[in-house]
Amino acid sequence: MTDQRTITLRAAGTALILRVPDHGLPHVLHWGADLPDAEGLAAAAAPPAVHNGVDVPAYLSLLPTQGEGWRGHPGLAGHHEGRVTYPDWSAVEADVHPLDGAAPGVGGQVTVTAEGGGLRLRTELRMEAQGLVRLRHTVTNLDPDPWTLDTLTATLPLPKEAEEVLDLTGRWVRERAPQRSPLSMGTRMRASRRGRTGHDAPLVLTAGTPGFGFRDGEVWGVHTAWSGDHLHLAERLPEGAGQADAVLAGGALVHPGEIRLARGEHHTTPWVFMSWSDRGMDGMSARFHRWLRARPQHPHEPRPVVLNTWEAVYFDHDLDRLTELADTAARIGVERFVLDDGWFRGRRDDTAGLGDWTVDDEVWPDGLHPLFDHVRSLDMEVGLWVEPEMVNPDSDLARAHPDWLLAPDGRHAPPSRHQQVLDLGRPEAFEHVFTHLDALVTEYRPHYLKWDHNRDLLEAVHVPTGGAGVHRQTLAVYALLDRLRERHPDLEIESCSSGGGRVDLGILERTDRVWASDNNDALERLPLQRWTELLLPPELIGSHVGAPESHTTGRVTALPTRLLTSLFAHTGIEWDVTSCDEEELAALATWIRLYKELRPLLHTGDVVHADPSDPAEQLDGIVAADGSRALFRYARLGSSARAVPGRVRLPGLPEDRRYRVTWRRETGWPSSVQRTLPAWVEGEAPVVSGAVLSRAGLQLPGLNPAQTMLLDLEEAR
């Protein structure tokens, strides 16, 4: 065997070991648990040559194609005017760079360059200090003929132990629904052609050992940081995958002719994130959460309590009514007041006005200043709703510039929510929107924009060229956000997309939180937020307390449950609080004080989830990074065959600590079904070891369906 270079990146208990061969692209020998001693790995991983396959041992590279014997989904595919691309990579170099600011030997970046098939390739592979892996590729056309890209994905190998796959699906007001299946022979692919991330996005496609859960099992996950069309896949073939058994991949989904490079032009893929854990999905998610929290732009100020006006007044904008709403919000402790849809010209319902970002002088004869000045006088921040990427056909903008729509020339795309898409890939349309947004933010100085995006992109045609427009539109939206943030660096932006239709790390490079769903029904929100935390920490997830009867489901839920559901997030209110009685207002004020007390822990601690044996219950928690304190929310989702839940184990606690256990009842008592409560509830708060709480469990009361309780654990010194 010839001498070949091995590169090892390691951080936070994980390692990725690359081998750079004499010919061809590097391949991954190992991605998983750190190997303090990797002696013999290359020999142990060397694949055989199977009968009726490729006659020589074939390794799976960072960009697998048929040229190395790979029969699965190609990492790279394209053509030079009909001449198919099968690069025979040469001039391969792999340079290793340390991470900025990281300790020596913690993580690092490998930059691979190569040429072949009329292309130049640059692959960046990063192991972040949190153990998270990121990959992206850049291809440059060296050929005189234009090169058309079909596929370019980031791929890492999976071992044979990865026998199951879990991803998420959903719909409007029912996002983040998990689905699990065997990772059998063939391809498990999730491809989105919605022009946005989608309510049904897989979020993190996760492969793992049989029966893996939040706390147990070895898992490997992939997320594509892209807000347009995308794909994620796990693939296993009978011949295996070279030195591995299967593959995990992700990338942007490219439409025919969408990426076409003249000689010297290049294209860079979005970052694709990969996370490994031997502690179940919570361990995998922790790498995402810690990396997000380490970013310079991550929100570090306390996340303010929000009141959004949508479900309070809908389109019925009236200064006196909104002033009263602001007064009541300030009285109970709200810190940010957001004026939602309905403030601009012609906007009395959702059929007209989108695109005309000018304050309606019939409703607001003095502009928004009287309301915003009043809100600021109450020591609250101001926020405003916009939907810059969309237009109503019934708008001045659409009438003046029908050619600015992202649709086939001469006709509209299929209507959705009375909207068409504005083609921001047209420079004149882009400048029009930026100019109006910039003027709006300059004049009214909002602290916050709720940036909405309320429909899928169908028949997204860029009229000037007649080509597919989704990729161009996605980049233009990013550029619009970047430019607005550059002009107004203190402005916060929420990514809302008819609820949770645009939740990904691409949009979160440019925004400060996501609106997880338009569904404020607490029982729907509990699992929805739990699965959104697969990728995002709580402070990036907007969750509001709605009215007793849910706007989207019609279900009536008790106030304590609504309050505790919203607590474990960036919290707020979506309710006409002027209609509340004094008891409800007092409960809201108490809950807001509780949130302000607990948010330093809620928005910095490690997120933990129990894997319940009873589907009628849900337990979620936050454990301080130093283990000194923890919060757990126990929810009874429905009735159960068990009369009482019994002893419930609290995960994630250091076993050598001792905790004083308190049931926090500021949000109200849940209704229950037993004659007496567990003994620990009635007396002085007990001190219990972390080992007992995590291994033996804590006896909990038998709650009625749709009830919740909050446990506060402080280290007893």
XYZ file of C-alpha atoms in Angstrom:
717
model
C 0.000 0.000 0.000
C 1.430 3.379 -0.983
C 2.027 6.032 1.666
C -0.941 8.381 1.796
C -1.624 11.444 3.896
C -4.173 11.266 6.732
C -5.855 14.370 8.172
C -7.648 14.261 11.516
C -10.070 16.925 12.742
C -11.393 16.515 16.267
C -13.503 18.563 18.665
C -15.985 18.010 21.514
C -15.667 14.230 21.526
C -16.002 13.656 17.796
C -13.499 13.128 15.011
C -13.446 13.190 11.235
C -10.493 11.441 9.629
C -9.712 12.068 5.966
C -7.327 10.242 3.699
C -5.737 12.030 0.760
C -4.874 9.431 -1.895
C -2.202 9.624 -4.570
C -4.924 10.130 -7.159
C -8.452 11.456 -6.808
C -10.311 13.306 -4.073
C -9.935 12.685 -0.341
C -12.235 10.196 1.326
C -13.492 9.912 4.898
C -12.189 6.951 6.851
C -14.127 7.791 9.993
C -16.780 10.245 11.178
C -18.047 9.668 14.676
C -16.577 9.149 18.132
C -13.087 10.530 18.701
C -10.341 7.947 18.245
C -7.434 8.735 20.573
C -5.444 6.082 18.759
C -6.268 5.680 15.051
C -3.425 3.256 14.374
C -4.422 0.828 11.620
C -7.605 2.684 10.652
C -6.684 2.960 6.984
C -5.960 -0.748 6.767
C -9.088 -1.664 8.717
C -11.282 0.500 6.483
C -9.873 -0.646 3.118
C -12.776 -1.967 1.009
C -12.758 -5.149 -1.064
C -13.595 -5.422 -4.752
C -16.895 -7.290 -4.948
C -17.803 -9.784 -7.657
C -19.636 -8.245 -10.630
C -18.711 -4.790 -9.398
C -15.720 -2.555 -9.989
C -12.643 -4.748 -10.367
C -10.479 -2.724 -7.973
C -11.291 -1.486 -4.468
C -13.258 1.773 -4.781
C -13.345 4.444 -2.090
C -16.218 6.879 -1.624
C -14.829 10.430 -1.863
C -16.154 13.779 -0.642
C -17.828 14.166 -4.039
C -18.831 10.666 -5.165
C -19.518 9.982 -8.854
C -19.593 6.976 -11.157
C -15.948 7.669 -11.944
C -15.073 6.071 -8.606
C -17.619 3.278 -8.954
C -20.431 4.960 -7.011
C -23.860 3.937 -8.327
C -25.918 6.070 -5.985
C -27.015 9.687 -6.064
C -24.048 11.586 -7.554
C -22.299 14.266 -5.579
C -21.680 16.122 -8.839
C -23.525 16.039 -12.146
C -23.621 18.447 -15.083
C -22.673 18.890 -18.705
C -20.795 21.073 -21.178
C -23.405 21.655 -23.861
C -24.453 18.009 -23.767
C -21.024 16.575 -22.918
C -21.559 14.815 -19.602
C -19.171 15.598 -16.733
C -17.231 12.689 -15.196
C -14.133 14.395 -13.798
C -10.898 12.480 -13.427
C -9.621 14.745 -10.680
C -5.960 15.741 -10.787
C -3.731 18.393 -9.194
C -5.447 17.538 -5.924
C -4.301 19.500 -2.899
C -5.608 19.408 0.659
C -4.599 22.224 2.997
C -5.384 22.243 6.713
C -6.093 25.476 8.583
C -6.817 25.986 12.302
C -10.049 27.571 13.459
C -9.868 31.228 14.380
C -10.082 31.628 18.124
C -10.072 27.899 18.905
C -7.492 26.147 21.047
C -4.746 24.342 19.125
C -5.961 20.987 17.846
C -9.647 21.813 18.328
C -11.480 21.533 15.022
C -10.076 22.995 11.843
C -10.748 23.447 8.147
C -9.577 21.343 5.238
C -9.631 23.059 1.854
C -9.436 20.663 -1.082
C -8.704 21.904 -4.603
C -8.689 19.819 -7.759
C -9.210 19.991 -11.503
C -10.869 17.616 -13.929
C -13.570 17.398 -16.566
C -13.151 21.039 -17.524
C -13.852 22.127 -13.924
C -11.970 23.406 -10.936
C -13.262 22.243 -7.566
C -12.794 23.851 -4.173
C -14.254 21.984 -1.207
C -14.297 23.460 2.289
C -14.786 21.027 5.162
C -14.891 22.511 8.674
C -14.970 20.835 12.036
C -16.293 23.517 14.390
C -15.230 23.727 18.039
C -18.624 22.255 19.012
C -17.987 19.115 16.927
C -20.330 20.258 14.164
C -19.158 19.546 10.607
C -19.835 21.955 7.734
C -19.193 21.384 4.024
C -19.597 23.364 0.848
C -18.249 23.176 -2.715
C -17.273 25.774 -5.290
C -17.012 24.786 -8.957
C -15.440 26.946 -11.645
C -15.859 26.258 -15.350
C -12.505 26.020 -17.181
C -13.957 24.832 -20.476
C -14.725 27.107 -23.468
C -18.273 25.718 -23.531
C -20.766 26.775 -20.822
C -21.252 24.230 -18.059
C -24.744 23.489 -16.720
C -25.029 22.204 -13.169
C -27.509 19.434 -12.431
C -26.462 18.313 -8.927
C -23.848 19.352 -6.370
C -24.257 17.959 -2.862
C -22.236 17.497 0.312
C -21.807 13.837 1.247
C -20.417 12.003 4.266
C -20.363 8.237 4.884
C -22.518 6.240 7.287
C -21.631 2.937 8.992
C -23.765 -0.185 8.848
C -25.033 0.538 12.379
C -27.208 3.342 10.958
C -30.308 1.244 10.378
C -33.122 3.752 10.876
C -33.864 7.217 9.567
C -36.026 9.957 11.070
C -37.059 13.235 9.524
C -39.887 15.735 9.858
C -42.840 16.644 7.692
C -45.936 18.791 8.187
C -48.235 21.420 6.769
C -49.495 24.875 7.641
C -50.313 25.004 11.404
C -48.990 21.439 11.800
C -45.264 21.766 11.198
C -42.474 19.495 12.482
C -44.247 16.126 12.581
C -41.715 13.272 12.976
C -41.678 10.188 10.775
C -39.390 7.193 11.094
C -38.535 4.320 8.790
C -35.872 1.646 8.297
C -32.810 2.707 6.331
C -33.095 -0.220 3.982
C -31.547 -0.676 0.548
C -32.241 2.246 -1.747
C -32.615 5.969 -1.255
C -34.518 7.848 1.416
C -34.705 11.289 -0.231
C -36.597 14.376 0.849
C -36.689 16.910 -1.987
C -38.505 20.245 -1.654
C -39.687 22.221 -4.681
C -41.682 24.885 -2.825
C -39.332 27.811 -3.420
C -38.900 28.130 0.343
C -37.812 25.776 3.091
C -41.377 24.483 3.509
C -43.721 23.517 6.315
C -42.852 19.904 5.456
C -39.065 20.381 5.511
C -37.112 17.513 7.113
C -35.189 20.091 9.211
C -32.505 17.550 10.192
C -32.587 14.225 8.389
C -31.231 11.828 10.993
C -29.892 8.302 10.582
C -29.140 6.210 13.635
C -28.894 2.929 15.442
C -32.163 0.990 15.881
C -34.562 2.655 18.319
C -32.497 5.818 18.768
C -34.243 8.577 20.666
C -33.572 11.943 22.219
C -31.338 10.521 24.943
C -30.055 7.216 23.552
C -28.455 5.827 20.446
C -25.792 6.834 17.959
C -27.044 9.291 15.342
C -25.806 11.174 12.305
C -27.797 14.183 11.047
C -27.721 16.494 8.013
C -29.206 19.971 7.494
C -28.924 22.141 4.378
C -28.616 25.841 5.237
C -30.664 27.043 2.283
C -34.054 28.765 2.060
C -34.915 27.714 -1.480
C -35.430 24.297 -3.053
C -33.295 21.652 -1.383
C -32.722 17.954 -0.889
C -31.607 15.657 1.907
C -30.950 11.951 1.525
C -29.711 8.811 3.178
C -28.746 6.077 0.763
C -27.696 2.445 1.087
C -26.775 0.208 -1.839
C -26.118 -3.562 -1.867
C -22.480 -2.940 -2.837
C -21.979 -0.615 0.118
C -20.267 2.745 -0.175
C -16.585 1.999 -0.609
C -14.919 2.199 2.795
C -18.364 2.847 4.351
C -21.789 1.225 4.219
C -24.130 4.096 3.279
C -24.163 7.862 2.787
C -25.817 10.975 4.178
C -26.079 14.019 1.894
C -27.696 17.394 1.455
C -27.678 20.369 -0.862
C -29.637 22.881 -2.867
C -31.982 21.434 -5.478
C -31.216 22.998 -8.848
C -33.794 23.340 -11.617
C -32.868 22.639 -15.272
C -30.646 25.393 -16.604
C -30.770 27.346 -13.355
C -26.971 27.282 -12.803
C -25.109 27.775 -16.072
C -21.466 28.867 -15.943
C -19.531 30.527 -18.749
C -15.801 29.997 -18.853
C -14.242 31.427 -15.692
C -17.541 31.717 -13.790
C -18.051 29.863 -10.539
C -20.857 28.636 -8.292
C -20.734 28.014 -4.519
C -23.206 25.749 -2.753
C -24.855 26.617 0.554
C -23.257 25.211 3.667
C -24.442 21.746 4.583
C -24.252 20.891 8.297
C -23.561 17.418 9.678
C -23.807 16.464 13.342
C -22.901 13.193 15.079
C -23.749 12.060 18.593
C -23.578 8.900 20.681
C -26.078 10.439 23.137
C -29.134 10.459 20.922
C -30.746 13.415 19.197
C -30.224 15.725 22.176
C -26.474 15.282 21.769
C -26.755 15.946 18.043
C -28.879 19.050 18.636
C -26.508 20.357 21.294
C -23.808 20.774 18.645
C -26.159 22.912 16.532
C -27.295 24.942 19.541
C -23.781 25.602 20.851
C -22.513 26.603 17.421
C -25.440 28.992 16.925
C -24.899 30.549 20.345
C -21.204 31.079 19.594
C -21.890 33.196 16.494
C -21.060 36.899 16.832
C -24.542 37.903 15.621
C -26.429 35.585 17.960
C -28.840 37.558 20.194
C -27.070 38.108 23.498
C -29.429 40.650 25.064
C -32.424 39.329 27.040
C -35.124 38.265 24.589
C -37.974 40.771 25.135
C -41.560 39.764 25.838
C -43.520 40.467 22.627
C -47.122 41.413 22.029
C -48.097 40.946 18.387
C -51.377 42.520 17.297
C -52.517 39.995 14.686
C -54.880 37.806 16.696
C -55.847 40.830 18.801
C -57.220 43.077 16.042
C -56.509 41.362 12.675
C -57.061 44.008 9.946
C -59.165 46.272 12.162
C -56.598 49.005 12.737
C -57.802 51.885 14.881
C -55.507 54.221 16.808
C -57.656 54.344 19.950
C -58.055 50.578 20.071
C -54.348 49.939 19.497
C -53.377 52.583 22.049
C -55.528 50.832 24.634
C -53.927 47.519 23.674
C -50.469 49.044 24.168
C -51.468 50.474 27.553
C -52.644 47.074 28.751
C -49.535 45.365 27.358
C -47.245 47.770 29.188
C -49.216 47.314 32.408
C -48.515 43.561 32.492
C -44.833 43.877 31.550
C -44.647 43.476 27.756
C -41.387 44.829 26.300
C -41.998 44.852 22.531
C -45.219 45.861 20.725
C -45.491 44.633 17.102
C -48.036 46.088 14.676
C -49.011 43.308 12.310
C -50.655 43.251 8.864
C -53.117 45.960 7.875
C -51.226 49.250 8.245
C -50.426 49.981 4.566
C -52.418 51.414 1.693
C -55.533 49.502 0.633
C -55.010 46.715 3.158
C -58.427 46.040 4.677
C -58.212 42.278 4.044
C -55.694 39.889 2.481
C -56.810 40.427 -1.131
C -55.200 43.822 -1.770
C -52.295 46.114 -0.996
C -49.275 43.805 -0.799
C -46.398 45.567 -2.521
C -47.552 49.078 -1.653
C -45.402 49.706 1.390
C -46.819 53.130 2.195
C -48.814 53.879 5.343
C -52.552 54.068 4.634
C -53.425 57.731 5.203
C -57.140 56.972 5.513
C -56.568 54.786 8.570
C -53.438 56.579 9.738
C -53.819 60.254 8.711
C -50.774 61.213 10.800
C -48.827 58.109 9.895
C -47.778 55.525 12.466
C -46.052 58.139 14.629
C -48.924 58.678 17.111
C -49.066 54.968 17.924
C -45.313 54.369 17.907
C -44.602 57.470 19.982
C -47.166 56.287 22.515
C -45.661 52.776 22.615
C -42.203 54.211 23.212
C -43.538 56.479 25.943
C -44.614 53.273 27.715
C -40.993 52.044 27.581
C -41.737 49.372 24.984
C -39.929 48.687 21.723
C -41.772 48.970 18.411
C -42.098 46.281 15.748
C -43.765 46.144 12.327
C -45.019 43.425 9.966
C -43.903 43.335 6.308
C -44.054 40.849 3.448
C -41.623 42.311 0.894
C -41.354 39.302 -1.451
C -45.047 39.209 -2.354
C -47.639 41.316 -4.151
C -51.389 41.226 -4.508
C -52.536 41.568 -8.116
C -54.817 44.227 -6.627
C -51.985 46.629 -5.771
C -50.503 49.721 -7.330
C -47.172 47.936 -7.753
C -48.617 44.965 -9.648
C -50.677 47.248 -11.887
C -47.688 49.450 -12.665
C -45.197 46.612 -13.201
C -46.948 43.372 -14.188
C -43.661 42.219 -15.728
C -42.013 42.217 -12.281
C -43.821 39.047 -11.220
C -41.941 35.772 -10.859
C -44.193 33.912 -13.259
C -44.411 32.763 -16.877
C -44.379 35.649 -19.322
C -47.878 36.921 -20.035
C -49.747 35.145 -17.236
C -49.837 34.641 -13.490
C -48.553 31.624 -11.641
C -51.259 29.624 -9.804
C -52.732 31.979 -7.171
C -52.131 31.283 -3.499
C -53.483 33.413 -0.632
C -54.422 36.024 -3.256
C -50.702 36.593 -3.857
C -48.098 36.517 -6.576
C -44.332 36.560 -6.056
C -42.285 39.648 -6.802
C -39.167 38.767 -8.816
C -36.390 40.199 -6.675
C -33.895 38.849 -9.200
C -34.811 41.866 -11.323
C -32.542 44.739 -10.187
C -35.296 47.319 -10.593
C -37.723 45.306 -8.439
C -35.028 44.701 -5.843
C -34.195 48.405 -5.646
C -37.875 49.342 -5.409
C -38.399 47.081 -2.401
C -35.173 48.081 -0.696
C -35.914 51.777 -1.148
C -39.368 51.454 0.437
C -38.165 49.282 3.330
C -35.219 51.556 3.994
C -37.488 54.620 4.013
C -39.950 52.875 6.324
C -37.282 51.831 8.832
C -35.574 55.225 8.621
C -38.779 57.154 9.313
C -40.401 54.968 11.968
C -37.290 53.451 13.593
C -38.772 50.067 14.510
C -36.593 47.802 16.595
C -37.999 44.760 14.847
C -39.517 43.562 11.584
C -41.770 40.548 11.379
C -40.797 39.471 7.844
C -43.457 37.215 6.358
C -43.533 35.018 3.237
C -46.945 33.491 2.736
C -46.889 31.196 -0.261
C -44.902 28.585 -2.148
C -43.159 29.605 -5.363
C -44.894 27.837 -8.252
C -43.921 28.312 -11.895
C -41.163 30.618 -10.711
C -39.931 31.981 -14.045
C -37.461 34.861 -14.315
C -39.082 36.601 -17.285
C -36.017 38.413 -18.673
C -34.329 35.073 -19.412
C -37.254 32.654 -19.309
C -35.236 30.550 -16.885
C -36.060 29.004 -13.529
C -35.997 31.659 -10.850
C -35.983 30.017 -7.420
C -32.213 30.016 -6.888
C -31.871 33.614 -8.076
C -34.813 34.642 -5.866
C -33.311 33.014 -2.782
C -29.999 34.795 -3.259
C -31.824 38.077 -3.850
C -33.778 37.707 -0.592
C -30.519 37.075 1.252
C -28.986 40.145 -0.390
C -32.013 42.261 0.525
C -31.818 41.205 4.170
C -28.047 41.712 4.251
C -28.297 45.186 2.766
C -31.096 46.249 5.093
C -29.201 44.959 8.137
C -26.047 46.723 6.968
C -27.989 49.983 6.687
C -29.771 49.424 10.019
C -27.448 47.265 12.159
C -29.629 47.420 15.292
C -32.732 46.143 13.511
C -33.962 42.677 14.523
C -35.823 40.562 11.977
C -38.055 37.537 12.443
C -38.362 34.894 9.735
C -42.065 34.147 9.411
C -43.379 32.189 6.447
C -47.087 31.562 6.975
C -45.814 30.300 10.282
C -42.894 27.874 10.166
C -42.420 27.642 6.406
C -38.893 29.111 6.365
C -36.872 27.600 9.197
C -33.269 26.919 8.211
C -29.755 28.068 9.019
C -29.494 30.026 5.780
C -32.256 32.452 6.734
C -30.972 32.500 10.323
C -27.665 33.949 9.169
C -29.714 37.080 8.524
C -32.562 36.973 11.056
C -32.893 36.790 14.829
C -35.637 34.249 15.360
C -38.226 32.161 13.518
C -41.967 32.050 13.962
C -42.404 28.324 14.526
C -46.058 28.121 13.498
C -49.231 30.135 13.047
C -50.765 27.624 15.452
C -50.899 28.938 19.034
C -52.868 25.948 20.326
C -50.707 24.881 23.264
C -51.278 21.156 22.774
C -50.207 21.431 19.147
C -47.284 23.669 20.086
C -45.746 21.327 22.669
C -44.531 18.672 20.187
C -44.018 21.258 17.457
C -41.544 23.248 19.566
C -39.853 20.070 20.791
C -39.052 19.012 17.240
C -38.054 22.520 16.153
C -35.421 22.301 18.900
C -33.842 19.495 16.919
C -32.059 22.360 15.119
C -32.665 25.583 17.066
C -32.279 26.620 20.719
C -35.350 28.106 22.458
C -34.299 31.759 22.184
C -34.565 31.555 18.381
C -38.104 30.123 18.420
C -41.031 32.514 18.720
C -43.961 31.184 20.761
C -46.917 33.293 21.907
C -49.805 32.842 24.311
C -53.055 32.969 22.397
C -56.681 33.408 23.383
C -58.492 30.621 25.284
C -60.010 29.358 22.030
C -57.313 28.695 19.448
C -57.544 30.770 16.281
C -56.461 27.767 14.171
C -57.940 24.679 15.865
C -60.942 25.951 17.850
C -59.728 24.096 20.930
C -60.110 25.731 24.347
C -57.050 25.301 26.571
C -56.499 26.398 30.169
C -54.365 29.494 30.687
C -51.649 27.803 32.819
C -50.947 25.338 30.012
C -50.777 28.117 27.434
C -48.384 30.063 29.630
C -45.975 27.200 30.339
C -45.939 26.110 26.690
C -44.802 29.546 25.587
C -42.324 29.938 28.449
C -39.741 27.572 26.914
C -39.060 29.800 23.888
C -38.780 33.484 22.929
C -42.109 34.236 24.464
C -44.905 36.667 23.719
C -48.646 37.243 23.467
C -51.011 36.899 20.493
C -54.261 37.889 22.197
C -56.469 40.915 22.696
C -55.461 41.500 26.301
C -57.958 44.366 26.594
C -60.618 41.643 26.660
C -59.006 39.894 29.645
C -60.482 40.112 33.116
C -58.357 41.169 36.082
C -57.593 37.588 37.071
C -56.241 36.809 33.587
C -54.203 40.016 33.511
C -52.713 39.188 36.902
C -51.787 35.704 35.662
C -50.144 37.169 32.561
C -48.181 39.680 34.629
C -46.982 36.948 36.994
C -45.977 34.753 34.073
C -44.021 37.615 32.460
C -42.143 38.192 35.726
C -41.382 34.468 35.834
C -40.096 34.535 32.245
C -37.853 37.512 32.984
C -36.459 35.670 36.007
C -35.827 32.438 34.125
C -34.803 33.586 30.636
C -31.073 33.748 31.490
C -31.259 29.974 32.027
C -33.876 29.194 29.376
C -31.787 30.861 26.668
C -28.338 29.557 27.589
C -28.832 26.079 29.043
C -28.661 22.685 27.384
C -31.987 21.510 25.975
C -33.028 18.020 27.074
C -36.016 15.872 26.160
C -37.210 12.684 27.785
C -38.191 9.697 25.662
C -41.502 8.920 27.377
C -42.809 5.388 27.637
C -46.318 6.857 27.721
C -47.334 8.778 24.571
C -49.794 10.780 26.678
C -46.988 12.699 28.382
C -44.104 14.962 27.384
C -41.142 16.104 29.453
C -38.763 18.817 28.252
C -36.032 20.587 30.172
C -33.208 23.099 30.263
C -30.076 22.279 32.255
C -27.552 25.022 33.040
C -24.202 24.553 31.342
C -22.518 24.175 34.745
C -25.251 21.861 36.028
C -26.177 24.171 38.901
C -29.832 24.592 37.957
C -32.467 23.025 35.741
C -36.046 23.596 34.654
C -38.422 20.859 33.527
C -41.876 21.209 32.015
C -44.075 18.151 32.375
C -47.144 18.025 30.133
C -50.059 15.636 30.133
C -51.095 15.614 26.477
C -54.081 13.331 26.821
C -55.651 10.704 29.024
C -53.698 7.571 29.833
C -54.308 4.005 30.913
C -52.176 4.868 33.943
C -54.008 6.511 36.816
C -50.795 8.350 37.772
C -47.596 8.927 35.824
C -45.454 7.230 38.472
C -41.825 8.185 38.872
C -40.625 10.232 35.920
C -36.889 10.415 35.197
C -35.426 13.884 34.668
C -32.685 13.651 32.032
C -29.447 15.571 31.653
C -28.613 16.193 35.320
C -25.098 15.673 36.708
C -25.451 12.655 38.949
C -23.003 13.937 41.572
C -25.065 17.067 42.326
C -27.881 17.503 44.863
C -30.922 19.561 43.946
C -33.696 21.281 45.848
C -36.863 20.473 43.885
C -39.588 23.140 43.719
C -42.882 23.054 41.868
C -43.255 26.570 40.476
C -46.946 27.420 40.562
C -46.889 31.095 39.616
C -48.766 30.346 36.403
C -51.595 28.603 38.271
C -52.526 25.148 39.465
C -53.205 22.483 36.856
C -56.262 20.338 37.385
C -55.503 16.835 38.578
C -57.212 13.524 39.274
C -55.805 12.289 42.616
C -57.142 12.799 46.125
C -53.706 13.674 47.518
C -50.561 14.956 45.892
C -47.176 13.203 46.176
C -45.678 13.793 49.621
C -42.779 15.903 48.324
C -45.234 18.471 46.937
C -46.988 19.157 50.246
C -43.978 19.654 52.501
C -40.694 21.509 52.357
C -38.957 21.296 49.001
C -36.906 18.083 49.130
C -33.210 17.760 48.319
C -32.605 14.909 45.889
C -29.452 13.757 44.168
C -29.025 14.060 40.430
C -28.525 10.302 40.317
C -31.912 9.659 41.952
C -33.706 12.166 39.731
C -32.167 10.914 36.485
C -32.072 7.182 37.213
C -34.852 6.479 39.741
C -37.166 9.371 38.953
C -39.514 11.745 40.750
C -43.109 10.861 41.562
C -45.357 13.343 39.739
C -49.038 14.110 40.282
C -51.654 12.731 37.956
C -52.681 15.666 35.825
C -55.775 15.879 33.701
C -55.334 16.062 29.916
C -53.980 19.338 28.505
C -52.334 20.276 31.809
C -48.706 21.186 32.549
C -46.403 21.814 35.506
C -43.005 23.466 35.947
C -40.222 22.033 38.114
C -37.324 24.224 39.245
C -34.182 22.428 40.434
C -31.510 24.465 42.207
C -28.285 22.971 43.445
C -28.352 22.527 47.208
C -25.058 23.688 48.691
